[in-house]
Amino acid sequence: MDGYPSLDRIDLKILAVLQEDGRITNQALAEKVALSPSACLARVRRLEAEGLILGYHARLDIERIRPTVTVYGEVTLKSHRPADLLTFEAALAEIPEVVEAAQVSGPFDYLIKVVSPDVRFWGELADHLLQEGLGVDKIASHILMKDAKPFRGAPVTARRHPGFDG
Amino acid sequence: MDGYPSLDRIDLKILAVLQEDGRITNQALAEKVALSPSACLARVRRLEAEGLILGYHARLDIERIRPTVTVYGEVTLKSHRPADLLTFEAALAEIPEVVEAAQVSGPFDYLIKVVSPDVRFWGELADHLLQEGLGVDKIASHILMKDAKPFRGAPVTARRHPGFDG
DNA sequence: CCTGAAATCCACTATTG
DNA sequence: CAATAGTGGATTTCAGG
C-alpha cells in the first residue's frame, strides 16, 4: 500500500489531455502543456510505466455497430468469503459480454454491466451465473433504456464542493 | 431511425483492434487486417465519420492519481415526463464527477456513477440533486469497494449463446 | 475500393545545457 | 530535468487501375 506518486501540474494536464484525446500526437500534447516534445514524451512514458495510464482505447458506439441490449445486474452471493468472491470474479473475467463489474456495499454484492445481443441472451447468461456453482444467490436486472451520459473519463483534479456552476 | 451500416469483416476487425489498442499505428493496424496502410486509413476515417468510433481516450487509474470514492447512485424521479427527464439529464451533464449515467427500467429511473474525492462530497452532491428543483424523489447509493472488472470495451461481434468456455 | 509512391510530419534518441 | 537537432519511420495524399 504505497501512497500517491508525486504529480505536478504538468503531469495532471498530460493525463487530462490524453484521457480526452488518446490519439493526440506527442508534438501537439507537448505544445498544450508547454514542454518540448522530448520532455513531454518522457513524462508520458513515465506515467505509463507507473501504471497511471493503463491503456488507450477507441470508444465505440456499440449500439450502432450491431443490435445490443445492455443490462445492469445486481448480484447477491450466498457467501462472502474472500475465496468465493474471487471465484465469482474469475468467472466474470471469462465472459466477454460482462464488460464491467464492481463489488459494492449495500444490499447486493456486485453490480455488473452486460452487453448482450438480446434479452434472451441475458436470460441465459443469468441462468448460467445462477447455476454453475458460483455461489450466486440472486440477480436483479435493469435494462438500459438510454445512455444518458456515456463514460468519457473521470476528473483528474478534485473539486472540494459540488456545484452546478461547473 | 436508420439501420446498421454495412460492415464487413475487416471493418469489424478494425473496430475491435482500435478498441483494444487506441494508439496502434496505422501501419500495424493495416498489417493486422491485411490491408495497405492507405486503404486501412480510409476505412478508419470512414468509421469515424459514420460515428461508429466516437473518440479515443487514455484509460487512467484514477484511484492511483488522487484519493477517490466511487459511488453508484440509483435515482428515482418524481415525474417521468420526457421534459423532466431531459432536465435531469442536462443537470447530470454539467457535473463532471458524474462520469456515467444510464436511464434504466425497473424500480428506479437512473443509475449514475460518480467519482468523488470522498464520501462527504458525494453526500453534498446527492443533497444538491435532491434539492435543486430537478424532480428527484430519492437516491440510493452503493459505494464501490473493488473494481472487479474495469471496462475495456464491449465485444464487437455477438455470440449466440453465453458459455464459460470463452 | 484497392495499391503503391512521394512528400510531409512525427517519434525517438543522443547531445548539450 | 529540459531543450535542441537529426534520423528513421509513420501518416497522409494522390495518381492509377
Tab-separated table of N, CA and C in Angstrom, chain B:
chain	number	residue	atom	x	y	z
B	1	MET	N	-34.489	6.925	-37.591
B	1	MET	CA	-34.102	5.581	-37.150
B	1	MET	C	-33.600	4.755	-38.333
B	2	ASP	N	-32.353	4.845	-38.645
B	2	ASP	CA	-31.830	4.086	-39.776
B	2	ASP	C	-31.188	2.803	-39.279
B	3	GLY	N	-31.011	1.886	-40.187
B	3	GLY	CA	-30.478	0.578	-39.825
B	3	GLY	C	-28.997	0.627	-39.516
B	4	TYR	N	-28.379	-0.527	-39.533
B	4	TYR	CA	-26.972	-0.613	-39.223
B	4	TYR	C	-26.163	-0.437	-40.494
B	5	PRO	N	-25.060	0.271	-40.402
B	5	PRO	CA	-24.198	0.410	-41.576
B	5	PRO	C	-23.654	-0.967	-41.952
B	6	SER	N	-23.411	-1.163	-43.231
B	6	SER	CA	-22.906	-2.468	-43.645
B	6	SER	C	-21.410	-2.517	-43.375
B	7	LEU	N	-21.052	-3.367	-42.445
B	7	LEU	CA	-19.661	-3.502	-42.034
B	7	LEU	C	-19.180	-4.887	-42.420
B	8	ASP	N	-18.089	-4.939	-43.145
B	8	ASP	CA	-17.549	-6.259	-43.479
B	8	ASP	C	-16.607	-6.724	-42.367
B	9	ARG	N	-16.046	-7.901	-42.579
B	9	ARG	CA	-15.184	-8.496	-41.563
B	9	ARG	C	-14.011	-7.572	-41.206
B	10	ILE	N	-13.494	-6.883	-42.236
B	10	ILE	CA	-12.338	-6.016	-41.993
B	10	ILE	C	-12.718	-4.830	-41.114
B	11	ASP	N	-13.869	-4.226	-41.376
B	11	ASP	CA	-14.324	-3.120	-40.543
B	11	ASP	C	-14.446	-3.557	-39.079
B	12	LEU	N	-15.052	-4.715	-38.876
B	12	LEU	CA	-15.241	-5.203	-37.505
B	12	LEU	C	-13.901	-5.460	-36.832
B	13	LYS	N	-12.957	-5.989	-37.604
B	13	LYS	CA	-11.623	-6.238	-37.049
B	13	LYS	C	-10.952	-4.930	-36.664
B	14	ILE	N	-11.079	-3.934	-37.538
B	14	ILE	CA	-10.504	-2.617	-37.247
B	14	ILE	C	-11.093	-2.063	-35.953
B	15	LEU	N	-12.409	-2.142	-35.831
B	15	LEU	CA	-13.060	-1.624	-34.623
B	15	LEU	C	-12.561	-2.367	-33.380
B	16	ALA	N	-12.463	-3.673	-33.488
B	16	ALA	CA	-12.019	-4.467	-32.335
B	16	ALA	C	-10.586	-4.118	-31.949
B	17	VAL	N	-9.734	-3.991	-32.952
B	17	VAL	CA	-8.326	-3.696	-32.661
B	17	VAL	C	-8.177	-2.309	-32.053
B	18	LEU	N	-8.867	-1.332	-32.610
B	18	LEU	CA	-8.748	0.031	-32.090
B	18	LEU	C	-9.352	0.158	-30.694
B	19	GLN	N	-10.379	-0.631	-30.414
B	19	GLN	CA	-10.947	-0.596	-29.070
B	19	GLN	C	-9.944	-1.145	-28.059
B	20	GLU	N	-9.158	-2.118	-28.499
B	20	GLU	CA	-8.191	-2.728	-27.598
B	20	GLU	C	-6.913	-1.887	-27.499
B	21	ASP	N	-6.499	-1.333	-28.613
B	21	ASP	CA	-5.286	-0.507	-28.630
B	21	ASP	C	-5.537	0.732	-29.468
B	22	GLY	N	-5.954	1.782	-28.797
B	22	GLY	CA	-6.340	3.018	-29.483
B	22	GLY	C	-5.176	3.796	-30.037
B	23	ARG	N	-3.965	3.379	-29.689
B	23	ARG	CA	-2.805	4.125	-30.170
B	23	ARG	C	-1.950	3.309	-31.129
B	24	ILE	N	-2.501	2.212	-31.610
B	24	ILE	CA	-1.773	1.424	-32.584
B	24	ILE	C	-1.495	2.294	-33.811
B	25	THR	N	-0.349	2.108	-34.422
B	25	THR	CA	-0.059	2.890	-35.627
B	25	THR	C	-0.892	2.350	-36.781
B	26	ASN	N	-1.165	3.217	-37.721
B	26	ASN	CA	-1.968	2.806	-38.872
B	26	ASN	C	-1.277	1.672	-39.632
B	27	GLN	N	0.023	1.705	-39.642
B	27	GLN	CA	0.766	0.644	-40.333
B	27	GLN	C	0.535	-0.715	-39.672
B	28	ALA	N	0.671	-0.754	-38.353
B	28	ALA	CA	0.483	-2.015	-37.635
B	28	ALA	C	-0.960	-2.489	-37.769
B	29	LEU	N	-1.887	-1.537	-37.710
B	29	LEU	CA	-3.298	-1.885	-37.879
B	29	LEU	C	-3.536	-2.467	-39.261
B	30	ALA	N	-2.959	-1.817	-40.266
B	30	ALA	CA	-3.121	-2.286	-41.642
B	30	ALA	C	-2.605	-3.707	-41.796
B	31	GLU	N	-1.489	-3.969	-41.137
B	31	GLU	CA	-0.907	-5.312	-41.214
B	31	GLU	C	-1.842	-6.332	-40.561
B	32	LYS	N	-2.404	-5.965	-39.412
B	32	LYS	CA	-3.294	-6.887	-38.692
B	32	LYS	C	-4.527	-7.235	-39.502
B	33	VAL	N	-5.014	-6.301	-40.300
B	33	VAL	CA	-6.240	-6.564	-41.053
B	33	VAL	C	-5.926	-6.881	-42.520
B	34	ALA	N	-4.641	-7.032	-42.815
B	34	ALA	CA	-4.214	-7.425	-44.159
B	34	ALA	C	-4.700	-6.454	-45.229
B	35	LEU	N	-4.317	-5.190	-45.017
B	35	LEU	CA	-4.677	-4.133	-45.967
B	35	LEU	C	-3.470	-3.225	-46.119
B	36	SER	N	-3.455	-2.455	-47.175
B	36	SER	CA	-2.392	-1.467	-47.286
B	36	SER	C	-2.692	-0.314	-46.339
B	37	PRO	N	-1.659	0.382	-45.878
B	37	PRO	CA	-1.876	1.476	-44.912
B	37	PRO	C	-2.877	2.515	-45.413
B	38	SER	N	-2.849	2.824	-46.681
B	38	SER	CA	-3.762	3.864	-47.161
B	38	SER	C	-5.209	3.381	-47.167
B	39	ALA	N	-5.420	2.152	-47.593
B	39	ALA	CA	-6.778	1.616	-47.577
B	39	ALA	C	-7.298	1.492	-46.149
B	40	CYS	N	-6.401	1.104	-45.266
B	40	CYS	CA	-6.795	0.961	-43.863
B	40	CYS	C	-7.188	2.306	-43.268
B	41	LEU	N	-6.360	3.306	-43.568
B	41	LEU	CA	-6.646	4.632	-43.026
B	41	LEU	C	-7.974	5.164	-43.545
B	42	ALA	N	-8.259	4.895	-44.803
B	42	ALA	CA	-9.527	5.350	-45.381
B	42	ALA	C	-10.703	4.730	-44.633
B	43	ARG	N	-10.575	3.456	-44.292
B	43	ARG	CA	-11.651	2.801	-43.543
B	43	ARG	C	-11.803	3.393	-42.153
B	44	VAL	N	-10.680	3.630	-41.490
B	44	VAL	CA	-10.759	4.208	-40.147
B	44	VAL	C	-11.454	5.567	-40.208
B	45	ARG	N	-11.072	6.374	-41.179
B	45	ARG	CA	-11.703	7.693	-41.316
B	45	ARG	C	-13.194	7.562	-41.588
B	46	ARG	N	-13.553	6.560	-42.365
B	46	ARG	CA	-14.968	6.353	-42.655
B	46	ARG	C	-15.726	5.949	-41.385
B	47	LEU	N	-15.115	5.057	-40.615
B	47	LEU	CA	-15.758	4.614	-39.370
B	47	LEU	C	-15.899	5.771	-38.379
B	48	GLU	N	-14.919	6.661	-38.382
B	48	GLU	CA	-15.014	7.842	-37.525
B	48	GLU	C	-16.127	8.765	-38.015
B	49	ALA	N	-16.174	8.973	-39.325
B	49	ALA	CA	-17.165	9.891	-39.897
B	49	ALA	C	-18.583	9.354	-39.695
B	50	GLU	N	-18.726	8.036	-39.741
B	50	GLU	CA	-20.049	7.435	-39.546
B	50	GLU	C	-20.466	7.436	-38.068
B	51	GLY	N	-19.541	7.816	-37.211
B	51	GLY	CA	-19.876	7.891	-35.789
B	51	GLY	C	-19.797	6.557	-35.067
B	52	LEU	N	-19.218	5.557	-35.691
B	52	LEU	CA	-19.067	4.277	-35.004
B	52	LEU	C	-17.892	4.338	-34.039
B	53	ILE	N	-16.876	5.116	-34.414
B	53	ILE	CA	-15.791	5.439	-33.488
B	53	ILE	C	-16.066	6.839	-32.960
B	54	LEU	N	-16.348	6.924	-31.662
B	54	LEU	CA	-16.756	8.201	-31.068
B	54	LEU	C	-15.576	8.998	-30.547
B	55	GLY	N	-14.469	8.344	-30.317
B	55	GLY	CA	-13.313	9.063	-29.801
B	55	GLY	C	-12.240	8.096	-29.357
B	56	TYR	N	-11.137	8.652	-28.967
B	56	TYR	CA	-10.013	7.861	-28.450
B	56	TYR	C	-9.632	8.429	-27.088
B	57	HIS	N	-9.404	7.552	-26.151
B	57	HIS	CA	-9.158	8.004	-24.785
B	57	HIS	C	-8.113	7.148	-24.100
B	58	ALA	N	-7.289	7.815	-23.287
B	58	ALA	CA	-6.434	7.056	-22.386
B	58	ALA	C	-7.282	6.568	-21.220
B	59	ARG	N	-7.079	5.323	-20.809
B	59	ARG	CA	-7.747	4.802	-19.621
B	59	ARG	C	-6.830	5.006	-18.429
B	60	LEU	N	-7.287	5.764	-17.470
B	60	LEU	CA	-6.463	6.131	-16.324
B	60	LEU	C	-6.841	5.314	-15.092
B	61	ASP	N	-5.862	5.101	-14.230
B	61	ASP	CA	-6.129	4.502	-12.926
B	61	ASP	C	-6.352	5.645	-11.947
B	62	ILE	N	-7.588	6.160	-11.964
B	62	ILE	CA	-7.868	7.397	-11.217
B	62	ILE	C	-7.606	7.232	-9.728
B	63	GLU	N	-7.773	6.033	-9.220
B	63	GLU	CA	-7.573	5.808	-7.785
B	63	GLU	C	-6.110	5.928	-7.378
B	64	ARG	N	-5.218	5.825	-8.373
B	64	ARG	CA	-3.802	5.987	-8.055
B	64	ARG	C	-3.328	7.392	-8.360
B	65	ILE	N	-4.191	8.186	-8.950
B	65	ILE	CA	-3.826	9.561	-9.263
B	65	ILE	C	-4.159	10.479	-8.103
B	66	ARG	N	-5.302	10.213	-7.481
B	66	ARG	CA	-5.726	11.023	-6.334
B	66	ARG	C	-6.710	10.193	-5.512
B	67	PRO	N	-6.919	10.575	-4.243
B	67	PRO	CA	-7.889	9.842	-3.418
B	67	PRO	C	-9.264	9.917	-4.064
B	68	THR	N	-9.957	8.795	-4.070
B	68	THR	CA	-11.206	8.706	-4.809
B	68	THR	C	-12.189	7.771	-4.097
B	69	VAL	N	-13.421	8.198	-4.049
B	69	VAL	CA	-14.510	7.307	-3.653
B	69	VAL	C	-15.495	7.264	-4.804
B	70	THR	N	-15.684	6.057	-5.348
B	70	THR	CA	-16.625	5.905	-6.456
B	70	THR	C	-17.942	5.368	-5.921
B	71	VAL	N	-19.022	5.997	-6.352
B	71	VAL	CA	-20.346	5.659	-5.835
B	71	VAL	C	-21.306	5.416	-6.996
B	72	TYR	N	-22.117	4.387	-6.864
B	72	TYR	CA	-23.223	4.194	-7.798
B	72	TYR	C	-24.497	4.704	-7.134
B	73	GLY	N	-25.236	5.534	-7.828
B	73	GLY	CA	-26.481	6.068	-7.282
B	73	GLY	C	-27.675	5.595	-8.090
B	74	GLU	N	-28.676	5.104	-7.380
B	74	GLU	CA	-29.929	4.708	-8.017
B	74	GLU	C	-30.924	5.833	-7.794
B	75	VAL	N	-31.231	6.532	-8.850
B	75	VAL	CA	-32.007	7.765	-8.740
B	75	VAL	C	-33.447	7.530	-9.193
B	76	THR	N	-34.373	7.904	-8.352
B	76	THR	CA	-35.793	7.841	-8.706
B	76	THR	C	-36.325	9.260	-8.869
B	77	LEU	N	-37.006	9.505	-9.961
B	77	LEU	CA	-37.594	10.826	-10.198
B	77	LEU	C	-39.055	10.831	-9.760
B	78	LYS	N	-39.544	12.051	-9.512
B	78	LYS	CA	-40.966	12.172	-9.123
B	78	LYS	C	-41.868	12.055	-10.339
B	79	SER	N	-41.375	12.568	-11.457
B	79	SER	CA	-42.177	12.562	-12.684
B	79	SER	C	-41.402	11.875	-13.783
B	80	HIS	N	-42.110	11.321	-14.739
B	80	HIS	CA	-41.433	10.665	-15.849
B	80	HIS	C	-41.807	11.296	-17.170
B	81	ARG	N	-42.218	12.548	-17.107
B	81	ARG	CA	-42.495	13.264	-18.348
B	81	ARG	C	-41.175	13.484	-19.076
B	82	PRO	N	-41.167	13.329	-20.388
B	82	PRO	CA	-39.929	13.474	-21.164
B	82	PRO	C	-39.174	14.757	-20.847
B	83	ALA	N	-39.881	15.853	-20.669
B	83	ALA	CA	-39.202	17.119	-20.400
B	83	ALA	C	-38.461	17.071	-19.067
B	84	ASP	N	-39.054	16.395	-18.089
B	84	ASP	CA	-38.409	16.301	-16.786
B	84	ASP	C	-37.173	15.407	-16.845
B	85	LEU	N	-37.264	14.367	-17.661
B	85	LEU	CA	-36.095	13.511	-17.839
B	85	LEU	C	-34.947	14.316	-18.452
B	86	LEU	N	-35.283	15.113	-19.445
B	86	LEU	CA	-34.236	15.883	-20.115
B	86	LEU	C	-33.625	16.920	-19.191
B	87	THR	N	-34.450	17.521	-18.347
B	87	THR	CA	-33.926	18.483	-17.374
B	87	THR	C	-32.916	17.817	-16.452
B	88	PHE	N	-33.291	16.654	-15.975
B	88	PHE	CA	-32.401	15.925	-15.077
B	88	PHE	C	-31.108	15.532	-15.789
B	89	GLU	N	-31.249	15.039	-17.011
B	89	GLU	CA	-30.058	14.631	-17.759
B	89	GLU	C	-29.138	15.812	-18.057
B	90	ALA	N	-29.740	16.953	-18.317
B	90	ALA	CA	-28.925	18.144	-18.578
B	90	ALA	C	-28.139	18.533	-17.334
B	91	ALA	N	-28.762	18.367	-16.171
B	91	ALA	CA	-28.064	18.664	-14.914
B	91	ALA	C	-26.890	17.717	-14.723
B	92	LEU	N	-27.114	16.448	-14.993
B	92	LEU	CA	-26.031	15.467	-14.862
B	92	LEU	C	-24.863	15.811	-15.785
B	93	ALA	N	-25.211	16.262	-16.978
B	93	ALA	CA	-24.170	16.569	-17.963
B	93	ALA	C	-23.234	17.666	-17.462
B	94	GLU	N	-23.738	18.517	-16.570
B	94	GLU	CA	-22.949	19.651	-16.081
B	94	GLU	C	-22.049	19.293	-14.904
B	95	ILE	N	-22.217	18.097	-14.378
B	95	ILE	CA	-21.457	17.720	-13.182
B	95	ILE	C	-20.346	16.756	-13.584
B	96	PRO	N	-19.106	17.209	-13.597
B	96	PRO	CA	-18.020	16.367	-14.100
B	96	PRO	C	-17.806	15.099	-13.288
B	97	GLU	N	-18.123	15.137	-12.002
B	97	GLU	CA	-17.931	13.942	-11.173
B	97	GLU	C	-18.930	12.832	-11.520
B	98	VAL	N	-20.047	13.209	-12.122
B	98	VAL	CA	-20.958	12.184	-12.646
B	98	VAL	C	-20.346	11.708	-13.964
B	99	VAL	N	-19.672	10.583	-13.913
B	99	VAL	CA	-18.898	10.153	-15.075
B	99	VAL	C	-19.716	9.302	-16.038
B	100	GLU	N	-20.862	8.803	-15.566
B	100	GLU	CA	-21.678	7.948	-16.403
B	100	GLU	C	-23.099	7.969	-15.865
B	101	ALA	N	-24.073	7.918	-16.760
B	101	ALA	CA	-25.466	7.891	-16.315
B	101	ALA	C	-26.294	7.133	-17.337
B	102	ALA	N	-27.143	6.247	-16.841
B	102	ALA	CA	-27.988	5.449	-17.720
B	102	ALA	C	-29.421	5.484	-17.224
B	103	GLN	N	-30.330	5.734	-18.139
B	103	GLN	CA	-31.738	5.587	-17.793
B	103	GLN	C	-32.086	4.113	-17.912
B	104	VAL	N	-32.690	3.570	-16.884
B	104	VAL	CA	-32.928	2.129	-16.861
B	104	VAL	C	-34.381	1.805	-16.539
B	105	SER	N	-34.738	0.571	-16.852
B	105	SER	CA	-36.044	0.060	-16.453
B	105	SER	C	-35.985	-0.447	-15.026
B	106	GLY	N	-37.133	-0.554	-14.394
B	106	GLY	CA	-37.173	-1.105	-13.053
B	106	GLY	C	-37.636	-0.094	-12.028
B	107	PRO	N	-37.418	-0.407	-10.758
B	107	PRO	CA	-37.971	0.417	-9.671
B	107	PRO	C	-37.326	1.795	-9.532
B	108	PHE	N	-36.176	2.009	-10.106
B	108	PHE	CA	-35.604	3.368	-10.132
B	108	PHE	C	-35.369	3.766	-11.576
B	109	ASP	N	-35.023	5.033	-11.791
B	109	ASP	CA	-35.027	5.559	-13.165
B	109	ASP	C	-33.636	5.708	-13.779
B	110	TYR	N	-32.674	6.118	-12.960
B	110	TYR	CA	-31.326	6.316	-13.478
B	110	TYR	C	-30.316	5.615	-12.580
B	111	LEU	N	-29.343	5.056	-13.210
B	111	LEU	CA	-28.183	4.548	-12.494
B	111	LEU	C	-27.019	5.450	-12.863
B	112	ILE	N	-26.451	6.121	-11.877
B	112	ILE	CA	-25.359	7.048	-12.161
B	112	ILE	C	-24.093	6.588	-11.451
B	113	LYS	N	-22.967	6.873	-12.082
B	113	LYS	CA	-21.672	6.534	-11.493
B	113	LYS	C	-20.953	7.843	-11.193
B	114	VAL	N	-20.520	7.978	-9.962
B	114	VAL	CA	-19.933	9.242	-9.504
B	114	VAL	C	-18.540	8.989	-8.950
B	115	VAL	N	-17.582	9.741	-9.438
B	115	VAL	CA	-16.217	9.672	-8.902
B	115	VAL	C	-15.979	10.913	-8.060
B	116	SER	N	-15.983	10.746	-6.735
B	116	SER	CA	-15.810	11.906	-5.863
B	116	SER	C	-14.575	11.739	-5.007
B	117	PRO	N	-14.069	12.839	-4.482
B	117	PRO	CA	-12.845	12.767	-3.688
B	117	PRO	C	-13.070	12.058	-2.349
B	118	ASP	N	-14.266	12.115	-1.811
B	118	ASP	CA	-14.542	11.470	-0.532
B	118	ASP	C	-16.051	11.291	-0.389
B	119	VAL	N	-16.471	10.681	0.710
B	119	VAL	CA	-17.902	10.422	0.870
B	119	VAL	C	-18.681	11.714	1.161
B	120	ARG	N	-18.022	12.651	1.843
B	120	ARG	CA	-18.700	13.915	2.130
B	120	ARG	C	-19.126	14.609	0.848
B	121	PHE	N	-18.219	14.598	-0.133
B	121	PHE	CA	-18.531	15.218	-1.421
B	121	PHE	C	-19.766	14.568	-2.036
B	122	TRP	N	-19.810	13.261	-1.992
B	122	TRP	CA	-20.963	12.553	-2.541
B	122	TRP	C	-22.251	12.936	-1.791
B	123	GLY	N	-22.149	13.071	-0.488
B	123	GLY	CA	-23.308	13.491	0.289
B	123	GLY	C	-23.820	14.846	-0.155
B	124	GLU	N	-22.880	15.774	-0.336
B	124	GLU	CA	-23.274	17.115	-0.784
B	124	GLU	C	-23.870	17.079	-2.181
B	125	LEU	N	-23.265	16.271	-3.038
B	125	LEU	CA	-23.768	16.176	-4.413
B	125	LEU	C	-25.175	15.581	-4.431
B	126	ALA	N	-25.374	14.549	-3.634
B	126	ALA	CA	-26.710	13.942	-3.566
B	126	ALA	C	-27.728	14.955	-3.018
B	127	ASP	N	-27.318	15.706	-1.997
B	127	ASP	CA	-28.206	16.743	-1.462
B	127	ASP	C	-28.607	17.742	-2.538
B	128	HIS	N	-27.616	18.176	-3.292
B	128	HIS	CA	-27.905	19.119	-4.375
B	128	HIS	C	-28.900	18.543	-5.362
B	129	LEU	N	-28.659	17.308	-5.754
B	129	LEU	CA	-29.563	16.683	-6.727
B	129	LEU	C	-30.984	16.593	-6.159
B	130	LEU	N	-31.087	16.399	-4.845
B	130	LEU	CA	-32.410	16.248	-4.234
B	130	LEU	C	-33.113	17.588	-4.045
B	131	GLN	N	-32.339	18.663	-3.996
B	131	GLN	CA	-32.953	19.943	-3.648
B	131	GLN	C	-33.251	20.862	-4.823
B	132	GLU	N	-32.440	20.820	-5.816
B	132	GLU	CA	-32.468	21.930	-6.758
B	132	GLU	C	-33.538	21.848	-7.832
B	133	GLY	N	-34.714	21.475	-7.466
B	133	GLY	CA	-35.804	21.516	-8.429
B	133	GLY	C	-35.607	20.609	-9.625
B	134	LEU	N	-34.893	19.528	-9.422
B	134	LEU	CA	-34.641	18.613	-10.535
B	134	LEU	C	-35.636	17.459	-10.551
B	135	GLY	N	-36.557	17.481	-9.612
B	135	GLY	CA	-37.586	16.447	-9.613
B	135	GLY	C	-37.093	15.097	-9.135
B	136	VAL	N	-36.022	15.105	-8.344
B	136	VAL	CA	-35.507	13.840	-7.835
B	136	VAL	C	-36.288	13.453	-6.577
B	137	ASP	N	-36.790	12.234	-6.565
B	137	ASP	CA	-37.550	11.749	-5.412
B	137	ASP	C	-36.617	11.164	-4.361
B	138	LYS	N	-35.753	10.247	-4.780
B	138	LYS	CA	-34.828	9.649	-3.823
B	138	LYS	C	-33.617	9.063	-4.531
B	139	ILE	N	-32.569	8.869	-3.756
B	139	ILE	CA	-31.323	8.313	-4.268
B	139	ILE	C	-30.830	7.249	-3.303
B	140	ALA	N	-30.629	6.054	-3.815
B	140	ALA	CA	-29.980	5.008	-3.024
B	140	ALA	C	-28.558	4.864	-3.542
B	141	SER	N	-27.595	4.735	-2.648
B	141	SER	CA	-26.217	4.711	-3.133
B	141	SER	C	-25.454	3.481	-2.672
B	142	HIS	N	-24.498	3.115	-3.491
B	142	HIS	CA	-23.660	1.948	-3.252
B	142	HIS	C	-22.217	2.347	-3.485
B	143	ILE	N	-21.401	2.178	-2.493
B	143	ILE	CA	-20.002	2.551	-2.627
B	143	ILE	C	-19.220	1.423	-3.295
B	144	LEU	N	-18.396	1.805	-4.247
B	144	LEU	CA	-17.560	0.809	-4.916
B	144	LEU	C	-16.453	0.369	-3.978
B	145	MET	N	-16.407	-0.937	-3.720
B	145	MET	CA	-15.384	-1.473	-2.835
B	145	MET	C	-14.184	-1.975	-3.632
B	146	LYS	N	-14.466	-2.540	-4.808
B	146	LYS	CA	-13.389	-3.117	-5.614
B	146	LYS	C	-13.806	-3.116	-7.080
B	147	ASP	N	-12.933	-2.594	-7.911
B	147	ASP	CA	-13.206	-2.559	-9.337
B	147	ASP	C	-12.862	-3.939	-9.905
B	148	ALA	N	-13.826	-4.860	-9.791
B	148	ALA	CA	-13.534	-6.262	-10.087
B	148	ALA	C	-13.207	-6.483	-11.558
B	149	LYS	N	-13.860	-5.745	-12.443
B	149	LYS	CA	-13.576	-5.860	-13.873
B	149	LYS	C	-13.749	-4.493	-14.513
B	150	PRO	N	-12.668	-3.764	-14.679
B	150	PRO	CA	-12.746	-2.427	-15.277
B	150	PRO	C	-13.187	-2.517	-16.730
B	151	PHE	N	-13.904	-1.519	-17.162
B	151	PHE	CA	-14.382	-1.504	-18.548
B	151	PHE	C	-13.219	-1.374	-19.523
B	152	ARG	N	-13.181	-2.282	-20.481
B	152	ARG	CA	-12.150	-2.205	-21.514
B	152	ARG	C	-12.756	-2.359	-22.884
B	153	GLY	N	-14.068	-2.231	-22.993
B	153	GLY	CA	-14.711	-2.343	-24.286
B	153	GLY	C	-15.732	-3.455	-24.327
B	154	ALA	N	-16.608	-3.372	-25.305
B	154	ALA	CA	-17.651	-4.377	-25.492
B	154	ALA	C	-17.302	-5.224	-26.709
B	155	PRO	N	-17.743	-6.495	-26.698
B	155	PRO	CA	-17.456	-7.351	-27.855
B	155	PRO	C	-18.078	-6.780	-29.129
B	156	VAL	N	-17.280	-6.687	-30.166
B	156	VAL	CA	-17.744	-6.098	-31.414
B	156	VAL	C	-18.646	-7.070	-32.179
B	157	THR	N	-18.368	-8.354	-32.034
B	157	THR	CA	-19.221	-9.357	-32.663
B	157	THR	C	-19.962	-10.131	-31.581
B	158	ALA	N	-21.227	-10.439	-31.876
B	158	ALA	CA	-22.086	-11.066	-30.873
B	158	ALA	C	-21.965	-12.579	-30.920
B	159	ARG	N	-22.004	-13.197	-29.740
B	159	ARG	CA	-22.147	-14.649	-29.664
B	159	ARG	C	-23.639	-14.981	-29.593
B	160	ARG	N	-23.988	-16.196	-29.968
B	160	ARG	CA	-25.395	-16.578	-29.920
B	160	ARG	C	-25.803	-17.046	-28.529
B	161	HIS	N	-24.866	-17.736	-27.863
B	161	HIS	CA	-25.174	-18.256	-26.532
B	161	HIS	C	-24.006	-17.979	-25.595
B	162	PRO	N	-24.306	-17.663	-24.365
B	162	PRO	CA	-23.212	-17.462	-23.399
B	162	PRO	C	-22.607	-18.808	-23.033
B	163	GLY	N	-21.421	-18.771	-22.501
B	163	GLY	CA	-20.742	-20.002	-22.090
B	163	GLY	C	-19.477	-19.623	-21.377
B	164	PHE	N	-19.034	-20.484	-20.526
B	164	PHE	CA	-17.834	-20.176	-19.751
B	164	PHE	C	-16.584	-20.737	-20.415
B	165	ASP	N	-16.777	-21.270	-21.596
B	165	ASP	CA	-15.653	-21.814	-22.339
B	165	ASP	C	-14.982	-20.734	-23.194
B	166	GLY	N	-15.494	-19.550	-23.182
B	166	GLY	CA	-14.910	-18.484	-23.993
B	166	GLY	C	-15.883	-18.120	-25.078
